[in-house]
Amino acid sequence: MDFAIDDETRRLLEHAREIGEKEVRPAGLEADRMGAPLPPDHPYFDRYVARGEGRTRWRGPEGQERPPGPRRTTVQVLLVSEEYAYWDRGIGVANPGVGLPENNVLGLGTPEQKERYLGPFVELDRPRWACFGMTEPGAGSDAAAIATHARRDGDHYVLQGAKCFIGNASRADWILVQATLDPSKGRAAQRSFFVEKGTPGLGDFKIEKKMGLKAYESTSFRLDECRVPASQLLGGEERNRSKGGFKTAMRTFNAGRPVIAANAVGIGRAALDEALAHARETDRLGDPRVRDRLEAMTRRLRMARLLCLRAGWLADRERPNIVEASMSKAMAAGVGQEATSLGMELLGVRAARGDHLIEKLHRDVKAMDIVEGTGQVQRVIIARQLVQLPR
Ligand SMILES: Cc1cc2nc3c(=O)[nH]c(=O)nc-3n(C[C@H](O)[C@H](O)[C@H](O)COP(=O)(O)OP(=O)(O)OC[C@H]3O[C@@H](n4cnc5c(N)ncnc54)[C@H](O)[C@@H]3O)c2cc1C
């Protein structure tokens, strides 16, 4: 592995730092103090779109493709994700764009689906969102247990079920909903469906209460006899016969784990900086008990970062990274939590008053251990790979 940061990556990081300080941290703090997600018409989102951000990686219909944009390596994506999370992790999810389902649509979508669902994200005329709806009240870690049901009815599918904790759902132009054709057939029967905003039967949106990451909405909703044309089955009938819908859905999560790990490192770094600044202000850097803890935390955060980068480095070479991806997330989420706990302890009553950044970081970081596979689930995945535990 080459540990040098090239000029291009340095430029990306400097840009992230500048926007992070000027735009991202203030917007995240505003949402946290309001105790509610930033509304879709917040000027922060208009400025984001005006900077040309939030665009899809899709290059346009066949024969009229745009020239390829600069290709970001996974390692670059991880470094930049860490930097943005340093300033505010919740804003990273609140940002307009296709978000989580983009890889699935790029990988499996038909040309018509790409045009219809990614087309509006080529040049955003306004802040637009999409989202991916997997989790249900009875199916979190065990995503194979989802009960939302899709029934074929002529040239439509009828969806019935409920989803929860779905990022950006009530503001999304469309939701890629994971549903099963036959609950008795487990994973093999799962498929993804585009459900467009305003479709009759899609409703009961309720923004969940969250302890942290308040900048973006995590929303529950219902699908009640919700009819969608058969053309809205991701990939169409033909491709679903050859490629499993569940496997494609899980690919999203495998790709996302090192990013969540990098986010945890970023939050941890922010906490460490707050702890260091406080120790300096209160003249306690000379105290060996304080100094040793700050040193240990710095060391552990750097170790976690190296694990993330290794997972990304393997992905860039198209080499299997399942163990490294899970290890990076299992480790970084824990280290991030240790860093914010250390900050809380060192800042003492200053932190406990509830109006200091460290206290917000402490609430924000916990979700890094939950989303896209909890720490326990990562450890099960690692063990399965290393000692071939039965599935
Ligand atoms: C802030 C936030 C944002 C989210 N955003 C999204 C989103 O955008 N889209 C989406 O689809 N979902 C989203 N989720 C849902 C998230 O993916 C689930 O919360 C997560 O998968 C865990 O599921 P659960 O909460 O139902 O916990 P459960 O699966 O019920 O787990 C409860 C506990 O049991 C443990 N456990 C479960 N199975 C095992 C096992 N096999 N071995 C050992 N321990 C186990 C878990 O580690 C956990 O500690 C979000 C959640 C949060 C908190």
Tab-separated table of C-alpha atoms and ligand atoms in Angstrom:
chain	number	residue	atom	x	y	z
A	1	MET	CA	0.000	0.000	0.000
A	2	ASP	CA	1.191	3.500	-0.827
A	3	PHE	CA	0.567	5.838	2.120
A	4	ALA	CA	1.308	9.073	0.258
A	5	ILE	CA	-1.508	11.550	-0.409
A	6	ASP	CA	-1.283	12.754	-4.001
A	7	ASP	CA	-2.025	16.313	-5.140
A	8	GLU	CA	-5.527	15.477	-6.373
A	9	THR	CA	-6.523	13.881	-3.045
A	10	ARG	CA	-4.996	16.791	-1.138
A	11	ARG	CA	-7.113	19.214	-3.195
A	12	LEU	CA	-10.259	17.175	-2.437
A	13	LEU	CA	-9.445	17.176	1.271
A	14	GLU	CA	-8.745	20.905	1.349
A	15	HIS	CA	-12.065	21.575	-0.378
A	16	ALA	CA	-13.881	19.302	2.117
A	17	ARG	CA	-12.204	21.121	5.004
A	18	GLU	CA	-13.198	24.540	3.681
A	19	ILE	CA	-16.847	23.593	2.995
A	20	GLY	CA	-16.926	21.579	6.210
A	21	GLU	CA	-15.977	24.524	8.364
A	22	LYS	CA	-18.023	27.145	6.516
A	23	GLU	CA	-21.180	25.213	5.647
A	24	VAL	CA	-21.412	21.713	7.091
A	25	ARG	CA	-20.617	22.246	10.792
A	26	PRO	CA	-22.964	25.269	11.163
A	27	ALA	CA	-25.837	23.476	9.378
A	28	GLY	CA	-25.388	20.359	11.525
A	29	LEU	CA	-25.311	22.381	14.740
A	30	GLU	CA	-28.420	24.309	13.676
A	31	ALA	CA	-30.376	21.075	13.134
A	32	ASP	CA	-29.138	19.620	16.409
A	33	ARG	CA	-30.136	22.681	18.410
A	34	MET	CA	-33.563	22.713	16.649
A	35	GLY	CA	-33.905	18.998	17.399
A	36	ALA	CA	-35.249	18.412	13.878
A	37	PRO	CA	-33.936	17.673	10.380
A	38	LEU	CA	-33.121	20.618	8.134
A	39	PRO	CA	-36.289	21.263	6.072
A	40	PRO	CA	-36.007	20.496	2.319
A	41	ASP	CA	-36.251	24.221	1.489
A	42	HIS	CA	-33.367	25.186	3.780
A	43	PRO	CA	-30.915	27.536	1.961
A	44	TYR	CA	-28.077	25.149	2.844
A	45	PHE	CA	-29.483	22.673	0.282
A	46	ASP	CA	-29.839	25.348	-2.433
A	47	ARG	CA	-26.197	26.328	-1.959
A	48	TYR	CA	-25.194	22.646	-2.127
A	49	VAL	CA	-26.972	22.200	-5.445
A	50	ALA	CA	-25.652	25.539	-6.771
A	51	ARG	CA	-22.088	24.284	-6.192
A	52	GLY	CA	-22.884	21.444	-8.625
A	53	GLU	CA	-22.955	18.798	-5.903
A	54	GLY	CA	-25.386	15.900	-5.535
A	55	ARG	CA	-25.110	14.804	-9.173
A	56	THR	CA	-25.423	11.176	-10.215
A	57	ARG	CA	-22.463	9.197	-11.552
A	58	TRP	CA	-24.696	7.940	-14.373
A	59	ARG	CA	-23.339	9.293	-17.641
A	60	GLY	CA	-26.565	9.510	-19.592
A	61	PRO	CA	-28.434	7.377	-22.146
A	62	GLU	CA	-26.532	5.021	-24.453
A	63	GLY	CA	-25.053	6.815	-27.410
A	64	GLN	CA	-25.266	10.244	-25.695
A	65	GLU	CA	-23.005	9.630	-22.719
A	66	ARG	CA	-21.324	12.607	-21.063
A	67	PRO	CA	-17.565	12.404	-20.902
A	68	PRO	CA	-16.540	10.540	-17.747
A	69	GLY	CA	-16.045	12.810	-14.738
A	70	PRO	CA	-12.950	12.476	-12.599
A	71	ARG	CA	-12.980	8.933	-11.254
A	72	ARG	CA	-12.630	8.844	-7.488
A	73	THR	CA	-10.858	5.848	-6.017
A	74	THR	CA	-12.428	4.155	-2.998
A	75	VAL	CA	-9.469	5.342	-0.923
A	76	GLN	CA	-10.200	8.947	-1.947
A	77	VAL	CA	-13.901	8.482	-1.132
A	78	LEU	CA	-12.982	7.165	2.327
A	79	LEU	CA	-10.592	10.006	3.109
A	80	VAL	CA	-13.100	12.634	1.995
A	81	SER	CA	-15.954	10.900	3.905
A	82	GLU	CA	-13.840	10.982	7.043
A	83	GLU	CA	-13.196	14.696	6.581
A	84	TYR	CA	-16.880	15.579	6.071
A	85	ALA	CA	-17.895	13.469	9.093
A	86	TYR	CA	-15.338	15.421	11.120
A	87	TRP	CA	-17.457	18.520	10.469
A	88	ASP	CA	-20.904	16.857	10.667
A	89	ARG	CA	-21.879	13.309	9.817
A	90	GLY	CA	-25.637	13.914	9.778
A	91	ILE	CA	-25.341	16.534	7.036
A	92	GLY	CA	-23.548	13.957	4.873
A	93	VAL	CA	-26.789	11.948	4.742
A	94	ALA	CA	-29.055	15.008	4.549
A	95	ASN	CA	-27.317	16.217	1.372
A	96	PRO	CA	-29.432	16.018	-1.805
A	97	GLY	CA	-28.601	13.266	-4.309
A	98	VAL	CA	-29.492	9.677	-5.138
A	99	GLY	CA	-27.589	8.399	-2.095
A	100	LEU	CA	-27.678	4.786	-1.004
A	101	PRO	CA	-29.557	3.187	-3.963
A	102	GLU	CA	-27.304	4.689	-6.657
A	103	ASN	CA	-24.950	1.706	-6.948
A	104	ASN	CA	-27.882	-0.705	-7.222
A	105	VAL	CA	-29.552	1.280	-9.982
A	106	LEU	CA	-26.261	1.717	-11.859
A	107	GLY	CA	-25.515	-1.993	-11.530
A	108	LEU	CA	-28.893	-3.548	-12.205
A	109	GLY	CA	-31.243	-0.873	-13.607
A	110	THR	CA	-32.561	-1.135	-17.155
A	111	PRO	CA	-31.654	1.731	-19.542
A	112	GLU	CA	-35.215	3.110	-19.163
A	113	GLN	CA	-35.001	2.986	-15.363
A	114	LYS	CA	-31.657	4.785	-15.347
A	115	GLU	CA	-33.080	7.495	-17.563
A	116	ARG	CA	-36.257	7.929	-15.522
A	117	TYR	CA	-34.784	7.703	-12.032
A	118	LEU	CA	-31.203	8.948	-12.417
A	119	GLY	CA	-31.916	11.423	-15.247
A	120	PRO	CA	-33.206	14.195	-12.904
A	121	PHE	CA	-29.992	13.882	-10.895
A	122	VAL	CA	-27.681	14.549	-13.872
A	123	GLU	CA	-28.071	18.330	-13.372
A	124	LEU	CA	-30.159	19.062	-10.313
A	125	ASP	CA	-32.672	21.843	-11.008
A	126	ARG	CA	-33.522	21.869	-7.270
A	127	PRO	CA	-32.602	19.851	-4.192
A	128	ARG	CA	-33.784	16.305	-4.903
A	129	TRP	CA	-33.463	13.125	-2.897
A	130	ALA	CA	-33.915	9.394	-3.394
A	131	CYS	CA	-33.589	6.673	-0.783
A	132	PHE	CA	-33.378	2.965	-0.106
A	133	GLY	CA	-35.997	1.296	2.093
A	134	MET	CA	-34.887	-1.979	3.602
A	135	THR	CA	-35.327	-1.934	7.401
A	136	GLU	CA	-38.709	-2.873	8.903
A	137	PRO	CA	-40.028	-2.939	12.449
A	138	GLY	CA	-39.416	-6.721	12.466
A	139	ALA	CA	-36.341	-6.901	10.205
A	140	GLY	CA	-33.191	-4.942	11.006
A	141	SER	CA	-30.005	-6.994	11.240
A	142	ASP	CA	-31.749	-9.946	9.675
A	143	ALA	CA	-32.555	-8.240	6.398
A	144	ALA	CA	-33.574	-11.586	4.921
A	145	ALA	CA	-36.627	-11.534	7.235
A	146	ILE	CA	-38.378	-8.597	5.597
A	147	ALA	CA	-42.129	-9.015	5.389
A	148	THR	CA	-43.109	-6.263	2.942
A	149	HIS	CA	-44.848	-8.257	0.293
A	150	ALA	CA	-45.064	-7.725	-3.479
A	151	ARG	CA	-47.931	-9.472	-5.270
A	152	ARG	CA	-48.150	-9.633	-9.050
A	153	ASP	CA	-51.470	-8.369	-10.390
A	154	GLY	CA	-51.617	-8.147	-14.192
A	155	ASP	CA	-48.986	-5.698	-15.341
A	156	HIS	CA	-48.561	-4.258	-11.828
A	157	TYR	CA	-47.109	-5.288	-8.496
A	158	VAL	CA	-49.064	-4.534	-5.329
A	159	LEU	CA	-46.884	-3.742	-2.311
A	160	GLN	CA	-48.047	-4.197	1.262
A	161	GLY	CA	-45.943	-3.560	4.356
A	162	ALA	CA	-44.121	-1.022	6.530
A	163	LYS	CA	-40.583	0.370	6.671
A	164	CYS	CA	-38.794	2.304	9.407
A	165	PHE	CA	-35.688	4.403	9.995
A	166	ILE	CA	-35.312	5.157	6.286
A	167	GLY	CA	-33.065	8.153	5.600
A	168	ASN	CA	-34.719	11.015	3.655
A	169	ALA	CA	-37.867	8.976	2.858
A	170	SER	CA	-40.528	11.685	3.137
A	171	ARG	CA	-38.627	14.102	0.875
A	172	ALA	CA	-37.494	11.519	-1.689
A	173	ASP	CA	-38.681	11.687	-5.328
A	174	TRP	CA	-38.594	7.880	-5.265
A	175	ILE	CA	-37.840	5.123	-2.803
A	176	LEU	CA	-36.191	1.866	-3.798
A	177	VAL	CA	-38.267	-0.510	-1.668
A	178	GLN	CA	-37.055	-4.002	-0.840
A	179	ALA	CA	-39.953	-6.505	-0.789
A	180	THR	CA	-40.476	-10.237	-0.994
A	181	LEU	CA	-42.469	-12.094	-3.605
A	182	ASP	CA	-42.821	-15.043	-1.239
A	183	PRO	CA	-41.837	-14.831	2.457
A	184	SER	CA	-41.466	-18.647	2.620
A	185	LYS	CA	-38.631	-18.535	0.049
A	186	GLY	CA	-36.301	-16.295	2.105
A	187	ARG	CA	-33.635	-14.205	0.425
A	188	ALA	CA	-34.062	-15.630	-3.058
A	189	ALA	CA	-37.560	-14.131	-3.345
A	190	GLN	CA	-36.521	-10.542	-2.528
A	191	ARG	CA	-36.781	-7.834	-5.176
A	192	SER	CA	-36.386	-4.036	-5.276
A	193	PHE	CA	-39.130	-1.732	-6.570
A	194	PHE	CA	-39.094	1.953	-7.461
A	195	VAL	CA	-41.977	3.610	-5.630
A	196	GLU	CA	-42.506	7.185	-6.724
A	197	LYS	CA	-43.565	10.001	-4.431
A	198	GLY	CA	-47.338	10.455	-4.487
A	199	THR	CA	-48.111	6.855	-5.492
A	200	PRO	CA	-51.490	5.985	-3.910
A	201	GLY	CA	-50.946	3.681	-0.930
A	202	LEU	CA	-47.514	5.135	-0.064
A	203	GLY	CA	-47.991	7.207	3.075
A	204	ASP	CA	-48.123	7.570	6.858
A	205	PHE	CA	-44.675	9.173	6.846
A	206	LYS	CA	-43.455	9.745	10.379
A	207	ILE	CA	-40.081	11.246	11.173
A	208	GLU	CA	-38.546	9.172	13.977
A	209	LYS	CA	-37.069	10.707	17.119
A	210	LYS	CA	-33.299	10.161	17.221
A	211	MET	CA	-30.660	10.739	19.886
A	212	GLY	CA	-28.155	12.123	17.352
A	213	LEU	CA	-27.591	12.818	13.658
A	214	LYS	CA	-30.606	15.115	13.739
A	215	ALA	CA	-29.696	16.889	10.503
A	216	TYR	CA	-31.378	14.239	8.356
A	217	GLU	CA	-34.740	12.586	8.658
A	218	SER	CA	-35.059	8.896	9.495
A	219	THR	CA	-38.612	8.086	8.591
A	220	SER	CA	-41.125	5.276	8.876
A	221	PHE	CA	-43.830	4.814	6.258
A	222	ARG	CA	-46.456	2.355	5.081
A	223	LEU	CA	-47.232	0.719	1.755
A	224	ASP	CA	-50.908	-0.082	1.704
A	225	GLU	CA	-52.105	-1.894	-1.444
A	226	CYS	CA	-49.577	0.310	-3.230
A	227	ARG	CA	-49.702	-0.489	-6.983
A	228	VAL	CA	-46.612	0.070	-9.083
A	229	PRO	CA	-46.220	-0.823	-12.785
A	230	ALA	CA	-44.202	-4.027	-13.371
A	231	SER	CA	-41.657	-1.843	-15.215
A	232	GLN	CA	-40.701	-0.469	-11.778
A	233	LEU	CA	-39.158	-3.766	-10.697
A	234	LEU	CA	-35.440	-2.917	-10.531
A	235	GLY	CA	-33.682	-4.605	-13.432
A	236	GLY	CA	-36.913	-5.854	-15.027
A	237	GLU	CA	-38.104	-9.449	-15.065
A	238	GLU	CA	-35.297	-10.818	-17.217
A	239	ARG	CA	-32.337	-9.655	-15.165
A	240	ASN	CA	-34.015	-10.688	-11.910
A	241	ARG	CA	-34.160	-14.250	-13.149
A	242	SER	CA	-30.373	-14.310	-13.541
A	243	LYS	CA	-29.300	-12.039	-10.644
A	244	GLY	CA	-30.775	-12.292	-7.145
A	245	GLY	CA	-32.548	-9.175	-5.855
A	246	PHE	CA	-31.319	-9.800	-2.315
A	247	LYS	CA	-27.670	-10.146	-3.359
A	248	THR	CA	-27.875	-6.835	-5.168
A	249	ALA	CA	-29.401	-5.147	-2.123
A	250	MET	CA	-26.688	-6.487	0.146
A	251	ARG	CA	-24.001	-5.237	-2.225
A	252	THR	CA	-24.999	-1.711	-1.195
A	253	PHE	CA	-24.203	-2.510	2.372
A	254	ASN	CA	-20.872	-4.266	1.682
A	255	ALA	CA	-19.692	-1.234	-0.247
A	256	GLY	CA	-20.887	1.107	2.488
A	257	ARG	CA	-19.210	-0.434	5.525
A	258	PRO	CA	-15.768	1.147	5.147
A	259	VAL	CA	-17.472	4.509	4.533
A	260	ILE	CA	-19.338	4.247	7.844
A	261	ALA	CA	-16.040	3.242	9.461
A	262	ALA	CA	-14.352	6.323	7.980
A	263	ASN	CA	-17.253	8.443	9.301
A	264	ALA	CA	-16.658	7.045	12.800
A	265	VAL	CA	-12.958	7.941	12.539
A	266	GLY	CA	-13.935	11.474	11.467
A	267	ILE	CA	-16.310	11.933	14.431
A	268	GLY	CA	-13.648	10.466	16.730
A	269	ARG	CA	-11.048	12.910	15.408
A	270	ALA	CA	-13.398	15.832	16.045
A	271	ALA	CA	-13.898	14.587	19.626
A	272	LEU	CA	-10.161	14.211	20.109
A	273	ASP	CA	-9.593	17.778	18.902
A	274	GLU	CA	-12.194	19.058	21.383
A	275	ALA	CA	-10.539	17.075	24.194
A	276	LEU	CA	-7.080	18.340	23.235
A	277	ALA	CA	-8.238	21.958	23.006
A	278	HIS	CA	-9.868	21.693	26.425
A	279	ALA	CA	-6.790	20.096	28.003
A	280	ARG	CA	-4.660	22.866	26.520
A	281	GLU	CA	-7.012	25.644	27.706
A	282	THR	CA	-7.123	24.228	31.230
A	283	ASP	CA	-3.369	23.622	31.252
A	284	ARG	CA	-3.649	19.861	31.789
A	285	LEU	CA	-1.547	18.591	28.911
A	286	GLY	CA	1.338	18.065	31.364
A	287	ASP	CA	-0.745	15.707	33.505
A	288	PRO	CA	0.476	12.190	32.561
A	289	ARG	CA	-3.009	10.712	33.114
A	290	VAL	CA	-4.515	13.125	30.596
A	291	ARG	CA	-1.596	12.973	28.179
A	292	ASP	CA	-1.508	9.143	28.118
A	293	ARG	CA	-5.194	8.920	27.339
A	294	LEU	CA	-4.938	11.451	24.526
A	295	GLU	CA	-1.958	9.575	23.091
A	296	ALA	CA	-3.767	6.204	23.266
A	297	MET	CA	-6.831	7.676	21.570
A	298	THR	CA	-4.798	9.205	18.746
A	299	ARG	CA	-3.042	5.866	18.197
A	300	ARG	CA	-6.305	3.917	18.099
A	301	LEU	CA	-7.977	6.347	15.704
A	302	ARG	CA	-5.012	6.063	13.336
A	303	MET	CA	-5.142	2.261	13.525
A	304	ALA	CA	-8.847	2.331	12.670
A	305	ARG	CA	-8.170	4.652	9.736
A	306	LEU	CA	-5.541	2.265	8.373
A	307	LEU	CA	-8.034	-0.615	8.485
A	308	CYS	CA	-10.569	1.476	6.513
A	309	LEU	CA	-7.973	2.405	3.936
A	310	ARG	CA	-6.912	-1.211	3.552
A	311	ALA	CA	-10.561	-2.182	2.855
A	312	GLY	CA	-10.737	0.613	0.256
A	313	TRP	CA	-7.366	-0.269	-1.274
A	314	LEU	CA	-8.584	-3.849	-1.840
A	315	ALA	CA	-11.847	-2.586	-3.366
A	316	ASP	CA	-9.886	-0.372	-5.770
A	317	ARG	CA	-8.067	-3.483	-6.963
A	318	GLU	CA	-11.328	-5.456	-7.197
A	319	ARG	CA	-10.032	-7.891	-4.630
A	320	PRO	CA	-12.323	-9.467	-2.007
A	321	ASN	CA	-12.567	-7.169	1.009
A	322	ILE	CA	-15.416	-8.600	3.044
A	323	VAL	CA	-13.272	-9.320	6.124
A	324	GLU	CA	-11.465	-5.977	5.981
A	325	ALA	CA	-14.708	-4.048	5.352
A	326	SER	CA	-16.359	-5.649	8.398
A	327	MET	CA	-13.215	-5.339	10.532
A	328	SER	CA	-12.900	-1.655	9.713
A	329	LYS	CA	-16.498	-0.990	10.738
A	330	ALA	CA	-16.396	-3.172	13.864
A	331	MET	CA	-13.237	-1.446	15.022
A	332	ALA	CA	-13.784	2.161	13.943
A	333	ALA	CA	-17.298	2.429	15.424
A	334	GLY	CA	-15.921	1.300	18.795
A	335	VAL	CA	-12.910	3.598	18.635
A	336	GLY	CA	-15.102	6.546	17.625
A	337	GLN	CA	-17.293	5.915	20.667
A	338	GLU	CA	-14.231	5.696	22.934
A	339	ALA	CA	-12.992	9.030	21.585
A	340	THR	CA	-16.264	10.848	22.297
A	341	SER	CA	-16.446	9.217	25.773
A	342	LEU	CA	-12.928	10.432	26.492
A	343	GLY	CA	-13.944	13.926	25.411
A	344	MET	CA	-17.029	13.806	27.654
A	345	GLU	CA	-14.912	12.732	30.615
A	346	LEU	CA	-12.166	15.307	30.098
A	347	LEU	CA	-14.615	18.157	29.598
A	348	GLY	CA	-16.620	17.089	32.662
A	349	VAL	CA	-19.348	19.551	33.653
A	350	ARG	CA	-18.631	21.645	30.560
A	351	ALA	CA	-19.744	18.658	28.458
A	352	ALA	CA	-22.587	17.654	30.732
A	353	ARG	CA	-24.368	20.987	30.318
A	354	GLY	CA	-25.530	19.720	26.924
A	355	ASP	CA	-24.583	22.690	24.763
A	356	HIS	CA	-21.023	21.762	23.793
A	357	LEU	CA	-20.040	20.150	20.495
A	358	ILE	CA	-18.525	17.171	22.335
A	359	GLU	CA	-21.920	16.189	23.703
A	360	LYS	CA	-23.417	16.254	20.190
A	361	LEU	CA	-20.540	14.127	18.847
A	362	HIS	CA	-21.182	11.662	21.677
A	363	ARG	CA	-24.819	11.289	20.571
A	364	ASP	CA	-23.956	11.223	16.852
A	365	VAL	CA	-21.307	8.501	16.930
A	366	LYS	CA	-23.477	5.695	18.351
A	367	ALA	CA	-25.314	5.223	15.062
A	368	MET	CA	-22.015	4.297	13.370
A	369	ASP	CA	-22.199	1.069	15.369
A	370	ILE	CA	-25.786	0.394	14.256
A	371	VAL	CA	-26.306	1.372	10.610
A	372	GLU	CA	-25.364	-0.986	7.772
A	373	GLY	CA	-24.786	-3.891	10.141
A	374	THR	CA	-24.217	-3.596	13.897
A	375	GLY	CA	-20.859	-4.289	15.525
A	376	GLN	CA	-22.043	-7.743	16.631
A	377	VAL	CA	-23.169	-8.566	13.106
A	378	GLN	CA	-19.790	-7.476	11.690
A	379	ARG	CA	-18.097	-9.847	14.135
A	380	VAL	CA	-20.359	-12.699	13.032
A	381	ILE	CA	-19.424	-11.965	9.387
A	382	ILE	CA	-15.697	-11.903	10.196
A	383	ALA	CA	-15.906	-15.137	12.182
A	384	ARG	CA	-17.821	-16.836	9.388
A	385	GLN	CA	-15.118	-15.911	6.909
A	386	LEU	CA	-12.151	-16.711	9.136
A	387	VAL	CA	-13.242	-19.936	10.774
A	388	GLN	CA	-15.942	-20.934	8.314
A	389	LEU	CA	-18.793	-20.901	10.810
A	390	PRO	CA	-21.997	-22.339	9.347
A	391	ARG	CA	-24.397	-19.776	7.866
B	1	LIG	C1	-29.652	6.576	12.668
B	1	LIG	C2	-30.142	5.387	11.891
B	1	LIG	C3	-30.302	5.491	10.504
B	1	LIG	C4	-30.759	4.388	9.744
B	1	LIG	N1	-30.935	4.544	8.388
B	1	LIG	C5	-31.433	3.491	7.644
B	1	LIG	C6	-31.727	3.623	6.238
B	1	LIG	O1	-31.524	4.707	5.631
B	1	LIG	N2	-32.250	2.577	5.547
B	1	LIG	C7	-32.501	1.386	6.174
B	1	LIG	O2	-32.985	0.462	5.514
B	1	LIG	N3	-32.261	1.222	7.523
B	1	LIG	C8	-31.740	2.238	8.272
B	1	LIG	N4	-31.507	2.104	9.631
B	1	LIG	C9	-31.834	0.847	10.285
B	1	LIG	C10	-30.618	0.013	10.651
B	1	LIG	O3	-30.091	-0.586	9.482
B	1	LIG	C11	-31.035	-1.019	11.708
B	1	LIG	O4	-31.317	-0.305	12.895
B	1	LIG	C12	-29.960	-2.037	11.952
B	1	LIG	O5	-29.862	-2.900	10.861
B	1	LIG	C13	-30.210	-2.864	13.219
B	1	LIG	O6	-31.495	-3.402	13.210
B	1	LIG	P1	-32.466	-3.294	14.493
B	1	LIG	O7	-32.379	-1.890	14.984
B	1	LIG	O8	-33.777	-3.839	14.113
B	1	LIG	O9	-31.774	-4.196	15.591
B	1	LIG	P2	-31.849	-5.786	15.706
B	1	LIG	O10	-31.540	-6.415	14.394
B	1	LIG	O11	-33.144	-6.146	16.354
B	1	LIG	O12	-30.657	-6.075	16.702
B	1	LIG	C14	-30.766	-5.825	18.105
B	1	LIG	C15	-29.459	-6.276	18.771
B	1	LIG	O13	-29.227	-7.670	18.515
B	1	LIG	C16	-27.950	-7.868	17.911
B	1	LIG	N5	-28.010	-8.936	16.919
B	1	LIG	C17	-28.925	-9.103	15.940
B	1	LIG	N6	-28.647	-10.200	15.196
B	1	LIG	C18	-27.504	-10.733	15.717
B	1	LIG	C19	-26.696	-11.867	15.398
B	1	LIG	N7	-26.995	-12.678	14.369
B	1	LIG	N8	-25.599	-12.110	16.153
B	1	LIG	C20	-25.263	-11.289	17.196
B	1	LIG	N9	-25.998	-10.202	17.554
B	1	LIG	C21	-27.095	-9.925	16.826
B	1	LIG	C22	-27.631	-6.539	17.233
B	1	LIG	O14	-26.235	-6.356	17.102
B	1	LIG	C23	-28.250	-5.526	18.192
B	1	LIG	O15	-27.354	-5.244	19.227
B	1	LIG	C24	-31.046	3.162	10.400
B	1	LIG	C25	-30.869	3.069	11.807
B	1	LIG	C26	-30.426	4.149	12.542
B	1	LIG	C27	-30.230	4.007	14.041
